[in-house]
Amino acid sequence: MIIENSKSELRKIGKNIRSKIDPFLREKYSHEINQYICTTDYFLNAENISFYLPMKDEVDVWPLIEKSWKLNKNVFVPSIRNNATLNFHKINRNTEYITNNLGLNEPINGERKSPTDLDVVITPLVVFDNYGNRIGMGGGYYDKTFAFLNGSNAPFKTKLIGVSFACQKVKNIKKDSWDVNLFQVITEKGPAY
């Protein structure tokens, strides 16, 4: 991929590439990503974990959510607030969801958790690079919500873990001052950053 592309161009390319992954391979790769994450110290030691609710072409993290419940971890998922940041709601197997105006499922209710109190945040993305930069769907929700992680002296324990298919990796993404880096990116091939 050409590294001079704008974020919107990279987003379009990444979404197109992701949409063309064979459904069988998408399921296989998602399984491999979930299996790897289950072995990491940050997952095993986490008490409060946030996941996204996957859309059709994204890495399916539902098996990892199920694994988290089996390990008695607190599982949270985001909802979008009016100011374009995220709230995190605790979910369980009985949680009911509604579809928001962006077509994303959100929990109707559930205990809220501050982003600063989350140990691990499994983060969706469209493309990522060799430096922990990501491009999402374009709303800036994760960057705005986790802006407290910017800066070398950030005292917070929260780790943003991107999950992606290896074909979504690009060499370099032009980073803006408000972009929040990922702690790690996991693909079906293992850690990619």
mmCIF file of N, CA and C in Angstrom, residues 16-132:
data_model
loop_
_atom_site.group_PDB
_atom_site.id
_atom_site.type_symbol
_atom_site.label_atom_id
_atom_site.label_comp_id
_atom_site.label_asym_id
_atom_site.label_seq_id
_atom_site.Cartn_x
_atom_site.Cartn_y
_atom_site.Cartn_z
ATOM 1 N N ASN A 16 -12.310 -2.087 2.178
ATOM 2 C CA ASN A 16 -12.479 -2.904 0.981
ATOM 3 C C ASN A 16 -11.721 -4.232 1.114
ATOM 4 N N ILE A 17 -10.483 -4.165 1.574
ATOM 5 C CA ILE A 17 -9.681 -5.383 1.766
ATOM 6 C C ILE A 17 -10.351 -6.299 2.782
ATOM 7 N N ARG A 18 -10.771 -5.735 3.897
ATOM 8 C CA ARG A 18 -11.395 -6.529 4.959
ATOM 9 C C ARG A 18 -12.683 -7.192 4.477
ATOM 10 N N SER A 19 -13.451 -6.486 3.664
ATOM 11 C CA SER A 19 -14.734 -7.031 3.194
ATOM 12 C C SER A 19 -14.553 -8.202 2.237
ATOM 13 N N LYS A 20 -13.369 -8.324 1.644
ATOM 14 C CA LYS A 20 -13.124 -9.389 0.669
ATOM 15 C C LYS A 20 -12.543 -10.659 1.287
ATOM 16 N N ILE A 21 -12.335 -10.666 2.596
ATOM 17 C CA ILE A 21 -11.828 -11.879 3.244
ATOM 18 C C ILE A 21 -12.927 -12.935 3.217
ATOM 19 N N ASP A 22 -12.575 -14.111 2.765
ATOM 20 C CA ASP A 22 -13.520 -15.224 2.712
ATOM 21 C C ASP A 22 -14.105 -15.466 4.106
ATOM 22 N N PRO A 23 -15.425 -15.655 4.229
ATOM 23 C CA PRO A 23 -16.046 -15.862 5.546
ATOM 24 C C PRO A 23 -15.430 -17.016 6.345
ATOM 25 N N PHE A 24 -15.055 -18.098 5.679
ATOM 26 C CA PHE A 24 -14.410 -19.215 6.372
ATOM 27 C C PHE A 24 -13.079 -18.771 6.969
ATOM 28 N N LEU A 25 -12.285 -18.027 6.180
ATOM 29 C CA LEU A 25 -10.996 -17.535 6.678
ATOM 30 C C LEU A 25 -11.192 -16.506 7.783
ATOM 31 N N ARG A 26 -12.217 -15.654 7.644
ATOM 32 C CA ARG A 26 -12.491 -14.659 8.689
ATOM 33 C C ARG A 26 -12.751 -15.360 10.021
ATOM 34 N N GLU A 27 -13.536 -16.422 9.993
ATOM 35 C CA GLU A 27 -13.820 -17.179 11.213
ATOM 36 C C GLU A 27 -12.552 -17.850 11.751
ATOM 37 N N LYS A 28 -11.772 -18.439 10.860
ATOM 38 C CA LYS A 28 -10.520 -19.100 11.259
ATOM 39 C C LYS A 28 -9.547 -18.084 11.868
ATOM 40 N N TYR A 29 -9.354 -16.964 11.186
ATOM 41 C CA TYR A 29 -8.432 -15.938 11.676
ATOM 42 C C TYR A 29 -8.913 -15.354 13.002
ATOM 43 N N SER A 30 -10.211 -15.128 13.118
ATOM 44 C CA SER A 30 -10.753 -14.612 14.381
ATOM 45 C C SER A 30 -10.454 -15.580 15.517
ATOM 46 N N HIS A 31 -10.628 -16.862 15.262
ATOM 47 C CA HIS A 31 -10.329 -17.884 16.278
ATOM 48 C C HIS A 31 -8.854 -17.813 16.692
ATOM 49 N N GLU A 32 -7.959 -17.688 15.721
ATOM 50 C CA GLU A 32 -6.521 -17.619 16.020
ATOM 51 C C GLU A 32 -6.185 -16.367 16.832
ATOM 52 N N ILE A 33 -6.802 -15.254 16.499
ATOM 53 C CA ILE A 33 -6.577 -14.006 17.241
ATOM 54 C C ILE A 33 -7.057 -14.161 18.679
ATOM 55 N N ASN A 34 -8.261 -14.686 18.850
ATOM 56 C CA ASN A 34 -8.810 -14.893 20.194
ATOM 57 C C ASN A 34 -7.943 -15.843 21.009
ATOM 58 N N GLN A 35 -7.483 -16.924 20.386
ATOM 59 C CA GLN A 35 -6.637 -17.898 21.087
ATOM 60 C C GLN A 35 -5.344 -17.243 21.568
ATOM 61 N N TYR A 36 -4.750 -16.413 20.728
ATOM 62 C CA TYR A 36 -3.502 -15.757 21.129
ATOM 63 C C TYR A 36 -3.744 -14.819 22.311
ATOM 64 N N ILE A 37 -4.770 -14.001 22.223
ATOM 65 C CA ILE A 37 -5.041 -13.036 23.294
ATOM 66 C C ILE A 37 -5.242 -13.745 24.624
ATOM 67 N N CYS A 38 -5.895 -14.908 24.603
ATOM 68 C CA CYS A 38 -6.145 -15.676 25.840
ATOM 69 C C CYS A 38 -4.867 -16.082 26.560
ATOM 70 N N THR A 39 -3.742 -16.062 25.867
ATOM 71 C CA THR A 39 -2.473 -16.485 26.480
ATOM 72 C C THR A 39 -1.641 -15.319 27.003
ATOM 73 N N THR A 40 -2.073 -14.093 26.762
ATOM 74 C CA THR A 40 -1.259 -12.939 27.141
ATOM 75 C C THR A 40 -1.415 -12.602 28.617
ATOM 76 N N ASP A 41 -0.359 -12.069 29.192
ATOM 77 C CA ASP A 41 -0.412 -11.645 30.595
ATOM 78 C C ASP A 41 -1.459 -10.557 30.802
ATOM 79 N N TYR A 42 -1.539 -9.605 29.854
ATOM 80 C CA TYR A 42 -2.502 -8.517 30.058
ATOM 81 C C TYR A 42 -3.933 -9.039 30.089
ATOM 82 N N PHE A 43 -4.249 -10.079 29.329
ATOM 83 C CA PHE A 43 -5.593 -10.655 29.386
ATOM 84 C C PHE A 43 -5.777 -11.466 30.664
ATOM 85 N N LEU A 44 -4.835 -12.331 30.958
ATOM 86 C CA LEU A 44 -4.963 -13.216 32.119
ATOM 87 C C LEU A 44 -5.038 -12.433 33.424
ATOM 88 N N ASN A 45 -4.332 -11.301 33.507
ATOM 89 C CA ASN A 45 -4.294 -10.510 34.737
ATOM 90 C C ASN A 45 -5.389 -9.446 34.815
ATOM 91 N N ALA A 46 -6.120 -9.250 33.744
ATOM 92 C CA ALA A 46 -7.140 -8.196 33.711
ATOM 93 C C ALA A 46 -8.376 -8.593 34.503
ATOM 94 N N GLU A 47 -8.946 -7.607 35.171
ATOM 95 C CA GLU A 47 -10.221 -7.791 35.863
ATOM 96 C C GLU A 47 -11.360 -7.158 35.060
ATOM 97 N N ASN A 48 -11.092 -5.989 34.483
ATOM 98 C CA ASN A 48 -12.096 -5.236 33.729
ATOM 99 C C ASN A 48 -11.643 -5.102 32.279
ATOM 100 N N ILE A 49 -12.385 -5.739 31.375
ATOM 101 C CA ILE A 49 -12.014 -5.753 29.959
ATOM 102 C C ILE A 49 -13.170 -5.202 29.130
ATOM 103 N N SER A 50 -12.834 -4.339 28.183
ATOM 104 C CA SER A 50 -13.837 -3.845 27.247
ATOM 105 C C SER A 50 -13.615 -4.492 25.883
ATOM 106 N N PHE A 51 -14.714 -4.824 25.252
ATOM 107 C CA PHE A 51 -14.716 -5.356 23.897
ATOM 108 C C PHE A 51 -15.647 -4.500 23.053
ATOM 109 N N TYR A 52 -15.481 -4.548 21.755
ATOM 110 C CA TYR A 52 -16.471 -3.969 20.855
ATOM 111 C C TYR A 52 -17.418 -5.095 20.447
ATOM 112 N N LEU A 53 -18.603 -4.741 20.012
ATOM 113 C CA LEU A 53 -19.536 -5.728 19.472
ATOM 114 C C LEU A 53 -19.308 -5.759 17.964
ATOM 115 N N PRO A 54 -18.772 -6.873 17.446
ATOM 116 C CA PRO A 54 -18.280 -6.893 16.063
ATOM 117 C C PRO A 54 -19.369 -6.728 15.012
ATOM 118 N N MET A 55 -18.991 -5.993 13.982
ATOM 119 C CA MET A 55 -19.824 -5.873 12.793
ATOM 120 C C MET A 55 -19.423 -7.000 11.842
ATOM 121 N N LYS A 56 -20.141 -7.129 10.765
ATOM 122 C CA LYS A 56 -20.028 -8.261 9.845
ATOM 123 C C LYS A 56 -18.590 -8.609 9.433
ATOM 124 N N ASP A 57 -17.798 -7.631 9.049
ATOM 125 C CA ASP A 57 -16.471 -7.904 8.497
ATOM 126 C C ASP A 57 -15.342 -7.858 9.522
ATOM 127 N N GLU A 58 -15.643 -7.480 10.755
ATOM 128 C CA GLU A 58 -14.604 -7.310 11.773
ATOM 129 C C GLU A 58 -14.215 -8.637 12.422
ATOM 130 N N VAL A 59 -13.088 -8.618 13.111
ATOM 131 C CA VAL A 59 -12.674 -9.775 13.897
ATOM 132 C C VAL A 59 -13.787 -10.087 14.895
ATOM 133 N N ASP A 60 -14.213 -11.346 14.928
ATOM 134 C CA ASP A 60 -15.277 -11.774 15.838
ATOM 135 C C ASP A 60 -14.676 -12.031 17.216
ATOM 136 N N VAL A 61 -14.977 -11.151 18.163
ATOM 137 C CA VAL A 61 -14.432 -11.293 19.523
ATOM 138 C C VAL A 61 -15.427 -11.928 20.493
ATOM 139 N N TRP A 62 -16.596 -12.365 20.010
ATOM 140 C CA TRP A 62 -17.567 -12.992 20.914
ATOM 141 C C TRP A 62 -16.991 -14.194 21.660
ATOM 142 N N PRO A 63 -16.204 -15.075 21.021
ATOM 143 C CA PRO A 63 -15.619 -16.186 21.791
ATOM 144 C C PRO A 63 -14.715 -15.698 22.930
ATOM 145 N N LEU A 64 -14.043 -14.581 22.724
ATOM 146 C CA LEU A 64 -13.189 -14.016 23.772
ATOM 147 C C LEU A 64 -14.037 -13.421 24.899
ATOM 148 N N ILE A 65 -15.165 -12.856 24.554
ATOM 149 C CA ILE A 65 -16.105 -12.368 25.569
ATOM 150 C C ILE A 65 -16.588 -13.540 26.415
ATOM 151 N N GLU A 66 -16.971 -14.631 25.761
ATOM 152 C CA GLU A 66 -17.418 -15.837 26.481
ATOM 153 C C GLU A 66 -16.319 -16.366 27.399
ATOM 154 N N LYS A 67 -15.097 -16.399 26.903
ATOM 155 C CA LYS A 67 -13.956 -16.863 27.707
ATOM 156 C C LYS A 67 -13.778 -15.960 28.927
ATOM 157 N N SER A 68 -13.943 -14.676 28.739
ATOM 158 C CA SER A 68 -13.808 -13.726 29.848
ATOM 159 C C SER A 68 -14.845 -13.998 30.925
ATOM 160 N N TRP A 69 -16.075 -14.260 30.519
ATOM 161 C CA TRP A 69 -17.119 -14.581 31.500
ATOM 162 C C TRP A 69 -16.782 -15.860 32.258
ATOM 163 N N LYS A 70 -16.276 -16.858 31.540
ATOM 164 C CA LYS A 70 -15.910 -18.125 32.195
ATOM 165 C C LYS A 70 -14.808 -17.919 33.230
ATOM 166 N N LEU A 71 -13.956 -16.930 32.994
ATOM 167 C CA LEU A 71 -12.865 -16.614 33.926
ATOM 168 C C LEU A 71 -13.291 -15.582 34.973
ATOM 169 N N ASN A 72 -14.588 -15.282 35.034
ATOM 170 C CA ASN A 72 -15.157 -14.330 35.996
ATOM 171 C C ASN A 72 -14.596 -12.919 35.868
ATOM 172 N N LYS A 73 -14.301 -12.519 34.649
ATOM 173 C CA LYS A 73 -13.857 -11.148 34.402
ATOM 174 C C LYS A 73 -15.085 -10.265 34.177
ATOM 175 N N ASN A 74 -14.940 -8.990 34.481
ATOM 176 C CA ASN A 74 -15.991 -8.013 34.205
ATOM 177 C C ASN A 74 -15.861 -7.584 32.748
ATOM 178 N N VAL A 75 -16.928 -7.760 31.981
ATOM 179 C CA VAL A 75 -16.911 -7.466 30.551
ATOM 180 C C VAL A 75 -17.743 -6.214 30.286
ATOM 181 N N PHE A 76 -17.151 -5.288 29.549
ATOM 182 C CA PHE A 76 -17.795 -4.021 29.211
ATOM 183 C C PHE A 76 -17.789 -3.835 27.698
ATOM 184 N N VAL A 77 -18.781 -3.122 27.204
ATOM 185 C CA VAL A 77 -18.814 -2.731 25.794
ATOM 186 C C VAL A 77 -19.174 -1.253 25.722
ATOM 187 N N PRO A 78 -18.744 -0.582 24.644
ATOM 188 C CA PRO A 78 -18.982 0.859 24.555
ATOM 189 C C PRO A 78 -20.349 1.225 23.998
ATOM 190 N N SER A 79 -20.770 2.414 24.386
ATOM 191 C CA SER A 79 -21.872 3.102 23.714
ATOM 192 C C SER A 79 -21.372 4.514 23.440
ATOM 193 N N ILE A 80 -21.907 5.120 22.408
ATOM 194 C CA ILE A 80 -21.434 6.444 21.997
ATOM 195 C C ILE A 80 -22.239 7.523 22.708
ATOM 196 N N ARG A 81 -21.500 8.465 23.337
ATOM 197 C CA ARG A 81 -22.138 9.597 24.013
ATOM 198 C C ARG A 81 -22.307 10.742 23.030
ATOM 199 N N ASN A 82 -23.122 11.713 23.419
ATOM 200 C CA ASN A 82 -23.388 12.871 22.553
ATOM 201 C C ASN A 82 -22.139 13.661 22.206
ATOM 202 N N ASN A 83 -21.162 13.667 23.100
ATOM 203 C CA ASN A 83 -19.949 14.440 22.838
ATOM 204 C C ASN A 83 -18.905 13.628 22.084
ATOM 205 N N ALA A 84 -19.314 12.528 21.465
ATOM 206 C CA ALA A 84 -18.456 11.690 20.620
ATOM 207 C C ALA A 84 -17.369 10.961 21.403
ATOM 208 N N THR A 85 -17.615 10.733 22.686
ATOM 209 C CA THR A 85 -16.746 9.844 23.452
ATOM 210 C C THR A 85 -17.559 8.599 23.785
ATOM 211 N N LEU A 86 -16.923 7.675 24.460
ATOM 212 C CA LEU A 86 -17.563 6.393 24.742
ATOM 213 C C LEU A 86 -17.879 6.214 26.216
ATOM 214 N N ASN A 87 -19.036 5.648 26.495
ATOM 215 C CA ASN A 87 -19.370 5.108 27.817
ATOM 216 C C ASN A 87 -19.107 3.614 27.751
ATOM 217 N N PHE A 88 -18.774 3.011 28.882
ATOM 218 C CA PHE A 88 -18.543 1.569 28.917
ATOM 219 C C PHE A 88 -19.517 0.940 29.894
ATOM 220 N N HIS A 89 -20.301 -0.026 29.390
ATOM 221 C CA HIS A 89 -21.356 -0.673 30.158
ATOM 222 C C HIS A 89 -21.009 -2.137 30.390
ATOM 223 N N LYS A 90 -21.200 -2.580 31.622
ATOM 224 C CA LYS A 90 -20.991 -3.992 31.935
ATOM 225 C C LYS A 90 -22.105 -4.805 31.284
ATOM 226 N N ILE A 91 -21.715 -5.923 30.669
ATOM 227 C CA ILE A 91 -22.705 -6.797 30.037
ATOM 228 C C ILE A 91 -22.590 -8.210 30.591
ATOM 229 N N ASN A 92 -23.654 -8.974 30.364
ATOM 230 C CA ASN A 92 -23.649 -10.403 30.678
ATOM 231 C C ASN A 92 -24.465 -11.102 29.594
ATOM 232 N N ARG A 93 -24.661 -12.395 29.761
ATOM 233 C CA ARG A 93 -25.366 -13.169 28.731
ATOM 234 C C ARG A 93 -26.823 -12.724 28.539
ATOM 235 N N ASN A 94 -27.388 -12.028 29.507
ATOM 236 C CA ASN A 94 -28.786 -11.599 29.427
ATOM 237 C C ASN A 94 -28.960 -10.144 28.991
ATOM 238 N N THR A 95 -27.878 -9.479 28.689
ATOM 239 C CA THR A 95 -27.952 -8.071 28.300
ATOM 240 C C THR A 95 -28.767 -7.911 27.016
ATOM 241 N N GLU A 96 -29.594 -6.879 27.004
ATOM 242 C CA GLU A 96 -30.358 -6.539 25.806
ATOM 243 C C GLU A 96 -29.685 -5.357 25.118
ATOM 244 N N TYR A 97 -29.789 -5.328 23.790
ATOM 245 C CA TYR A 97 -29.104 -4.320 22.994
ATOM 246 C C TYR A 97 -30.089 -3.576 22.104
ATOM 247 N N ILE A 98 -29.698 -2.349 21.755
ATOM 248 C CA ILE A 98 -30.410 -1.587 20.737
ATOM 249 C C ILE A 98 -29.393 -1.215 19.667
ATOM 250 N N THR A 99 -29.876 -0.891 18.481
ATOM 251 C CA THR A 99 -28.997 -0.466 17.397
ATOM 252 C C THR A 99 -29.023 1.054 17.332
ATOM 253 N N ASN A 100 -27.829 1.672 17.392
ATOM 254 C CA ASN A 100 -27.773 3.138 17.361
ATOM 255 C C ASN A 100 -27.866 3.649 15.925
ATOM 256 N N ASN A 101 -27.773 4.965 15.767
ATOM 257 C CA ASN A 101 -27.927 5.577 14.443
ATOM 258 C C ASN A 101 -26.783 5.257 13.487
ATOM 259 N N LEU A 102 -25.686 4.678 13.993
ATOM 260 C CA LEU A 102 -24.572 4.269 13.140
ATOM 261 C C LEU A 102 -24.650 2.784 12.780
ATOM 262 N N GLY A 103 -25.695 2.117 13.258
ATOM 263 C CA GLY A 103 -25.844 0.691 12.981
ATOM 264 C C GLY A 103 -25.088 -0.207 13.940
ATOM 265 N N LEU A 104 -24.605 0.370 15.052
ATOM 266 C CA LEU A 104 -23.855 -0.402 16.049
ATOM 267 C C LEU A 104 -24.774 -0.821 17.190
ATOM 268 N N ASN A 105 -24.596 -2.038 17.658
ATOM 269 C CA ASN A 105 -25.358 -2.496 18.817
ATOM 270 C C ASN A 105 -24.755 -1.931 20.093
ATOM 271 N N GLU A 106 -25.633 -1.467 20.981
ATOM 272 C CA GLU A 106 -25.222 -0.936 22.277
ATOM 273 C C GLU A 106 -26.112 -1.539 23.355
ATOM 274 N N PRO A 107 -25.573 -1.746 24.558
ATOM 275 C CA PRO A 107 -26.416 -2.274 25.635
ATOM 276 C C PRO A 107 -27.452 -1.241 26.066
ATOM 277 N N ILE A 108 -28.639 -1.729 26.405
ATOM 278 C CA ILE A 108 -29.705 -0.839 26.875
ATOM 279 C C ILE A 108 -29.364 -0.294 28.258
ATOM 280 N N ASN A 109 -28.758 -1.118 29.087
ATOM 281 C CA ASN A 109 -28.377 -0.684 30.430
ATOM 282 C C ASN A 109 -27.116 -1.426 30.846
ATOM 283 N N GLY A 110 -26.737 -1.274 32.083
ATOM 284 C CA GLY A 110 -25.541 -1.930 32.601
ATOM 285 C C GLY A 110 -24.684 -0.958 33.378
ATOM 286 N N GLU A 111 -24.064 -1.456 34.425
ATOM 287 C CA GLU A 111 -23.161 -0.648 35.249
ATOM 288 C C GLU A 111 -22.117 0.009 34.357
ATOM 289 N N ARG A 112 -21.872 1.294 34.599
ATOM 290 C CA ARG A 112 -20.857 2.016 33.827
ATOM 291 C C ARG A 112 -19.509 1.939 34.523
ATOM 292 N N LYS A 113 -18.469 1.965 33.700
ATOM 293 C CA LYS A 113 -17.094 1.948 34.200
ATOM 294 C C LYS A 113 -16.344 3.073 33.499
ATOM 295 N N SER A 114 -15.554 3.810 34.264
ATOM 296 C CA SER A 114 -14.725 4.865 33.684
ATOM 297 C C SER A 114 -13.654 4.234 32.796
ATOM 298 N N PRO A 115 -13.323 4.862 31.673
ATOM 299 C CA PRO A 115 -12.254 4.327 30.825
ATOM 300 C C PRO A 115 -10.927 4.174 31.576
ATOM 301 N N THR A 116 -10.701 5.022 32.578
ATOM 302 C CA THR A 116 -9.449 4.936 33.338
ATOM 303 C C THR A 116 -9.392 3.703 34.224
ATOM 304 N N ASP A 117 -10.540 3.063 34.456
ATOM 305 C CA ASP A 117 -10.594 1.868 35.303
ATOM 306 C C ASP A 117 -10.577 0.567 34.515
ATOM 307 N N LEU A 118 -10.510 0.662 33.199
ATOM 308 C CA LEU A 118 -10.442 -0.545 32.377
ATOM 309 C C LEU A 118 -8.995 -1.013 32.300
ATOM 310 N N ASP A 119 -8.784 -2.305 32.436
ATOM 311 C CA ASP A 119 -7.433 -2.860 32.332
ATOM 312 C C ASP A 119 -7.034 -3.048 30.872
ATOM 313 N N VAL A 120 -7.939 -3.608 30.095
ATOM 314 C CA VAL A 120 -7.684 -3.912 28.686
ATOM 315 C C VAL A 120 -8.887 -3.463 27.870
ATOM 316 N N VAL A 121 -8.607 -2.866 26.717
ATOM 317 C CA VAL A 121 -9.660 -2.469 25.787
ATOM 318 C C VAL A 121 -9.335 -3.102 24.439
ATOM 319 N N ILE A 122 -10.137 -4.080 24.049
ATOM 320 C CA ILE A 122 -9.975 -4.713 22.741
ATOM 321 C C ILE A 122 -10.620 -3.775 21.725
ATOM 322 N N THR A 123 -9.796 -3.286 20.808
ATOM 323 C CA THR A 123 -10.154 -2.157 19.961
ATOM 324 C C THR A 123 -10.284 -2.572 18.495
ATOM 325 N N PRO A 124 -11.382 -2.208 17.845
ATOM 326 C CA PRO A 124 -11.502 -2.489 16.412
ATOM 327 C C PRO A 124 -10.679 -1.490 15.611
ATOM 328 N N LEU A 125 -10.367 -1.846 14.391
ATOM 329 C CA LEU A 125 -9.650 -0.918 13.523
ATOM 330 C C LEU A 125 -9.880 -1.297 12.070
ATOM 331 N N VAL A 126 -9.542 -0.364 11.191
ATOM 332 C CA VAL A 126 -9.648 -0.610 9.753
ATOM 333 C C VAL A 126 -8.268 -0.869 9.170
ATOM 334 N N VAL A 127 -7.272 -0.074 9.565
ATOM 335 C CA VAL A 127 -5.872 -0.330 9.215
ATOM 336 C C VAL A 127 -4.998 0.061 10.401
ATOM 337 N N PHE A 128 -3.778 -0.480 10.412
ATOM 338 C CA PHE A 128 -2.798 -0.154 11.451
ATOM 339 C C PHE A 128 -1.416 -0.179 10.816
ATOM 340 N N ASP A 129 -0.433 0.357 11.554
ATOM 341 C CA ASP A 129 0.924 0.384 11.011
ATOM 342 C C ASP A 129 1.934 -0.204 11.987
ATOM 343 N N ASN A 130 3.205 -0.084 11.617
ATOM 344 C CA ASN A 130 4.312 -0.640 12.405
ATOM 345 C C ASN A 130 4.591 0.119 13.692
ATOM 346 N N TYR A 131 3.879 1.205 13.943
ATOM 347 C CA TYR A 131 4.181 2.067 15.080
ATOM 348 C C TYR A 131 3.040 2.151 16.093
ATOM 349 N N GLY A 132 2.050 1.298 15.970
ATOM 350 C CA GLY A 132 0.929 1.303 16.910
ATOM 351 C C GLY A 132 -0.152 2.306 16.587
#
